PDB file of C-alpha atoms in Angstrom:
ATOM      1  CA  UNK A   5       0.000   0.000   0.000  1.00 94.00           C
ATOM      2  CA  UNK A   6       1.316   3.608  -0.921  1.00 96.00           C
ATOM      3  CA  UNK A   7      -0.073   6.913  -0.321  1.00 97.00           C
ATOM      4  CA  UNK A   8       1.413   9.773  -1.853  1.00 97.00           C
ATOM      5  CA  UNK A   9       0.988  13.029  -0.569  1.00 97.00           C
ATOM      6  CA  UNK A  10       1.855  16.186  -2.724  1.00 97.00           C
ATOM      7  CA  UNK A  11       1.145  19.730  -2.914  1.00 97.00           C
ATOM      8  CA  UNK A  12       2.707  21.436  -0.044  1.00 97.00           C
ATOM      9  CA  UNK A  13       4.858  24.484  -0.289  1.00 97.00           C
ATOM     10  CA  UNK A  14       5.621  27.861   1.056  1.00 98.00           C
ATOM     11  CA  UNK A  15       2.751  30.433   0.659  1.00 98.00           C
ATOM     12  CA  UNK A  16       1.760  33.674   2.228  1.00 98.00           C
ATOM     13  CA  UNK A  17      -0.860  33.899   5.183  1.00 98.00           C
ATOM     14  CA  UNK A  18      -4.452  34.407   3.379  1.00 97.00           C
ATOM     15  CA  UNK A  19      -3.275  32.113   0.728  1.00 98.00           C
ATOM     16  CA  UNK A  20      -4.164  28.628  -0.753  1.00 98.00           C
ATOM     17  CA  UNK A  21      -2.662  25.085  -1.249  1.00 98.00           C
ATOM     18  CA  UNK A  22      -4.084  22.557  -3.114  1.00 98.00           C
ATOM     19  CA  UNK A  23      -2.962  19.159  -1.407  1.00 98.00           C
ATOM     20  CA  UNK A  24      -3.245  16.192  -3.385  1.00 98.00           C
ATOM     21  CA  UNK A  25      -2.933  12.298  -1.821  1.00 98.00           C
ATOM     22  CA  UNK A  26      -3.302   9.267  -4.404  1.00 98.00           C
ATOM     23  CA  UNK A  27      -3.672   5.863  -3.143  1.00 97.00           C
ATOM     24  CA  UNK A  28      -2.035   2.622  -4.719  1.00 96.00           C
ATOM     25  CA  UNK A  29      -2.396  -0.918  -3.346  1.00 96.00           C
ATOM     26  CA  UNK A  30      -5.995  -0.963  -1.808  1.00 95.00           C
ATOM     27  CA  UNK A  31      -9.237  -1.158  -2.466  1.00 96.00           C
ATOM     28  CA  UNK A  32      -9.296   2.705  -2.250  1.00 97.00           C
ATOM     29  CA  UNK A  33     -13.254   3.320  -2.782  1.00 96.00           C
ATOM     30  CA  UNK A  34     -13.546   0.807   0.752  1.00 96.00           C
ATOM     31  CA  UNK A  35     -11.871   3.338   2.813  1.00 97.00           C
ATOM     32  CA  UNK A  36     -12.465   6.488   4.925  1.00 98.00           C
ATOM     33  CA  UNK A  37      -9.813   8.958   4.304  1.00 98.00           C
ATOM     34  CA  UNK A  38      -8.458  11.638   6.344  1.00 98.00           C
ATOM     35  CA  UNK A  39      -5.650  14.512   6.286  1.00 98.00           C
ATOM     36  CA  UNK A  40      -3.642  14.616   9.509  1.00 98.00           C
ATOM     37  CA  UNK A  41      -0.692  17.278  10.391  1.00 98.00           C
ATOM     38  CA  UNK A  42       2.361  17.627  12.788  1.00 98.00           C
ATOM     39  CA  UNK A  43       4.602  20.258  14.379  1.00 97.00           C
ATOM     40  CA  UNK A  44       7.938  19.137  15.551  1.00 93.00           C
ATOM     41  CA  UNK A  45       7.223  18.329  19.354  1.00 94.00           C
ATOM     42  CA  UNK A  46       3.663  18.229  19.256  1.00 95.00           C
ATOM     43  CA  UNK A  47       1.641  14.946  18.346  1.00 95.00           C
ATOM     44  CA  UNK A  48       0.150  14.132  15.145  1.00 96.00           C
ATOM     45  CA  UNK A  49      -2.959  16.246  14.599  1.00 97.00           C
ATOM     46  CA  UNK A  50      -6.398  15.443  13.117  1.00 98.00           C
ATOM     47  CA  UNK A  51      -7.413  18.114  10.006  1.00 98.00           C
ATOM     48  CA  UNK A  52     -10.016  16.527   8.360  1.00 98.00           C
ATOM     49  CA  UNK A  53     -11.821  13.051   7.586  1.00 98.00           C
ATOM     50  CA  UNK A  54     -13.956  11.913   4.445  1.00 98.00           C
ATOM     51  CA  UNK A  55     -16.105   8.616   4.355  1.00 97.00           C
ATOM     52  CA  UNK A  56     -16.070   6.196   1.735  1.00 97.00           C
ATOM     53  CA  UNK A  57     -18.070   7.603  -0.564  1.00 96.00           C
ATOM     54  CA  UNK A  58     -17.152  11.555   0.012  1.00 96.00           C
ATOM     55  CA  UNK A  59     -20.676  12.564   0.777  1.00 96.00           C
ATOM     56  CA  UNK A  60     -19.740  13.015   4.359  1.00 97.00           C
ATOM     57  CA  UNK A  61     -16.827  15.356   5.517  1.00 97.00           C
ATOM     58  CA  UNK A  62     -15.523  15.756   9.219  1.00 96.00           C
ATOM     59  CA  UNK A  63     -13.352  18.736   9.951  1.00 95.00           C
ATOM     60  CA  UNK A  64     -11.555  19.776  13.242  1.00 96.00           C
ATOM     61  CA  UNK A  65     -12.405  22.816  15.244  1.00 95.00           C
ATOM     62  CA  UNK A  66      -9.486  24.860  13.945  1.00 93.00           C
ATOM     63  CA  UNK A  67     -10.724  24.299  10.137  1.00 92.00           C
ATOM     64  CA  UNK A  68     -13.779  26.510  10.763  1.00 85.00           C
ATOM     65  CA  UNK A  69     -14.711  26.533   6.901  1.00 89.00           C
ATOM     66  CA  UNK A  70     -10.960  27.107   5.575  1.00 97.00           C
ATOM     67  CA  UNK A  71     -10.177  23.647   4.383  1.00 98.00           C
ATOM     68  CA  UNK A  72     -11.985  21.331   2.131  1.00 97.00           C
ATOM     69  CA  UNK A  73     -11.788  17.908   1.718  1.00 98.00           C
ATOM     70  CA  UNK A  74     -12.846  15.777  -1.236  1.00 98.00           C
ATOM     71  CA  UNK A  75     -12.049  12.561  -3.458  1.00 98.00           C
ATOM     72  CA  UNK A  76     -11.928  11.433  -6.762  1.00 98.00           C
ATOM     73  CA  UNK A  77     -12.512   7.315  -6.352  1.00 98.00           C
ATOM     74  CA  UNK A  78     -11.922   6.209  -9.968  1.00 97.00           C
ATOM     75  CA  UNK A  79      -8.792   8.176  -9.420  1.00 98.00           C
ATOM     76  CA  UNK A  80      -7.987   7.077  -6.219  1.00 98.00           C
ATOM     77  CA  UNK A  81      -7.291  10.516  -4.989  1.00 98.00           C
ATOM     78  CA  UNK A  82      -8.038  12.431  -2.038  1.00 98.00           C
ATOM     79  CA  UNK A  83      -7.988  16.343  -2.107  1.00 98.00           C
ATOM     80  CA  UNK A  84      -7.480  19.056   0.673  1.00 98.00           C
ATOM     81  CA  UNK A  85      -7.925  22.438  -0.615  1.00 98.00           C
ATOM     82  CA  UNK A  86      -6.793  25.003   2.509  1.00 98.00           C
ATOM     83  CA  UNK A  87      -8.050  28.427   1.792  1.00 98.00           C
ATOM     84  CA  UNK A  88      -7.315  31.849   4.254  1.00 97.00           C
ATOM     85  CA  UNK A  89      -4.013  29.950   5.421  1.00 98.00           C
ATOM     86  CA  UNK A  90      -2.244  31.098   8.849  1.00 97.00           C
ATOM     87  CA  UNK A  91       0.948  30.971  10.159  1.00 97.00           C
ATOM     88  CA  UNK A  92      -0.123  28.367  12.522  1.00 96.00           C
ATOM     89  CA  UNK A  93      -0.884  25.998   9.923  1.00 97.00           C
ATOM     90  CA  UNK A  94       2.322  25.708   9.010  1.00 98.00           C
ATOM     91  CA  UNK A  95       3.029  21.697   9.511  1.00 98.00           C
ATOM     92  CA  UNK A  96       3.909  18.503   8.089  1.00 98.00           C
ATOM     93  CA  UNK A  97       0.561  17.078   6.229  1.00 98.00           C
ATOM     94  CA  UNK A  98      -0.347  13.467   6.150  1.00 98.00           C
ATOM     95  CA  UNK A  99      -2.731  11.346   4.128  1.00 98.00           C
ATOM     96  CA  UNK A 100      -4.149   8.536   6.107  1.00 98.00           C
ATOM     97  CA  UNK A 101      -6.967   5.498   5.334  1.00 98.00           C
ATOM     98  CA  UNK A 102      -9.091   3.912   7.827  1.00 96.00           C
ATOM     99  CA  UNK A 103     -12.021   1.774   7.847  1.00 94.00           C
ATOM    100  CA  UNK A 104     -14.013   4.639   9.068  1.00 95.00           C
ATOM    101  CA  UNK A 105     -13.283   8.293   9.194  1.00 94.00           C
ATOM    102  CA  UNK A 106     -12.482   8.725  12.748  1.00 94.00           C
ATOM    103  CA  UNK A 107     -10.473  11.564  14.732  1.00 95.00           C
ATOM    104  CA  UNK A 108      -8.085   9.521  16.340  1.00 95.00           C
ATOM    105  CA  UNK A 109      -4.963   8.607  14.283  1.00 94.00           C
ATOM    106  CA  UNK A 110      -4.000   5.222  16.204  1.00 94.00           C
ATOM    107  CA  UNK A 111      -7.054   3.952  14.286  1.00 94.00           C
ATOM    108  CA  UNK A 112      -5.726   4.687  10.890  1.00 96.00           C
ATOM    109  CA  UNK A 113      -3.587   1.924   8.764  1.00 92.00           C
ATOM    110  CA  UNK A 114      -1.933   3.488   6.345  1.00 97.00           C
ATOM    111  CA  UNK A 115       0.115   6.776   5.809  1.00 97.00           C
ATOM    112  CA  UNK A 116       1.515   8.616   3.129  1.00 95.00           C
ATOM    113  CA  UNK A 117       4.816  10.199   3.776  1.00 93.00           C
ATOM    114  CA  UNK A 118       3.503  13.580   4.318  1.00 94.00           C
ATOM    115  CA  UNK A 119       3.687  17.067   2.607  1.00 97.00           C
ATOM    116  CA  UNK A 120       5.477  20.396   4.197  1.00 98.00           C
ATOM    117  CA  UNK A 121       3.094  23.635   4.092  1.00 98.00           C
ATOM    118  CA  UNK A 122       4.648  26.506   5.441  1.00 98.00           C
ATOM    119  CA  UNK A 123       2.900  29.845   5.865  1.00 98.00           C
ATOM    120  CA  UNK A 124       4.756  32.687   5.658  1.00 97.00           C
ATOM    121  CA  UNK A 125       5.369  36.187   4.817  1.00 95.00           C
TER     122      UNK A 125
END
């Protein structure tokens, strides 16, 4: 199983990144997907979560409207548009898949390698 996260970068507070996460070896349209992040010294953080068929989304507090998650199945692809970006959302970003999309990252099986978004001016 691979999941390769992509997108990440260095953009200015109020901006937008496009993160992209495409699945290989699994049944990708069977599983939940989710977006975690992580400082350096803090634990792994939940973002965002989207069920198996991407009609329901689950976001975290923080997101408050700013981030979007969606996926493409026949593409195996999962999407995380971040709009109105802060400084404190600067983190590593991880693609995860679960069996449901649940908060808590211990129940996740797989994880992509993870993307670097830093905001900055």
């Amino acid at each position: 199983v691979q999941l390769q996260a992509s997108g990440g970068g260095l953009v200015q507070p109020g901006g937008s990144l496009r993160l992209s996460c495409e699945a290989s070896g699994l049944p990708f349209s069977t599983y939940a997907m989710a977006w975690f992040r992580q400082v350096p010294g803090k634990e792994r953080e939940f973002v965002a979560a989207i069920d198996r068929s991407g009609i329901n989304t689950y976001d975290a507090d923080f997101v408050k409207g700013r981030f979007i998650i969606s996926r493409d199945n026949p593409k195996n692809m999962v999407y995380l548009q971040m709009n109105s970006l802060k400084p404190e959302d600067t983190a590593v970003y991880y693609c995860a898949a679960a069996s449901f999309p649940l908060r808590a990252s211990e129940m996740y099986n797989y994880w992509g390698q993870g993307t670097q978004v830093t905001v900055s001016s």
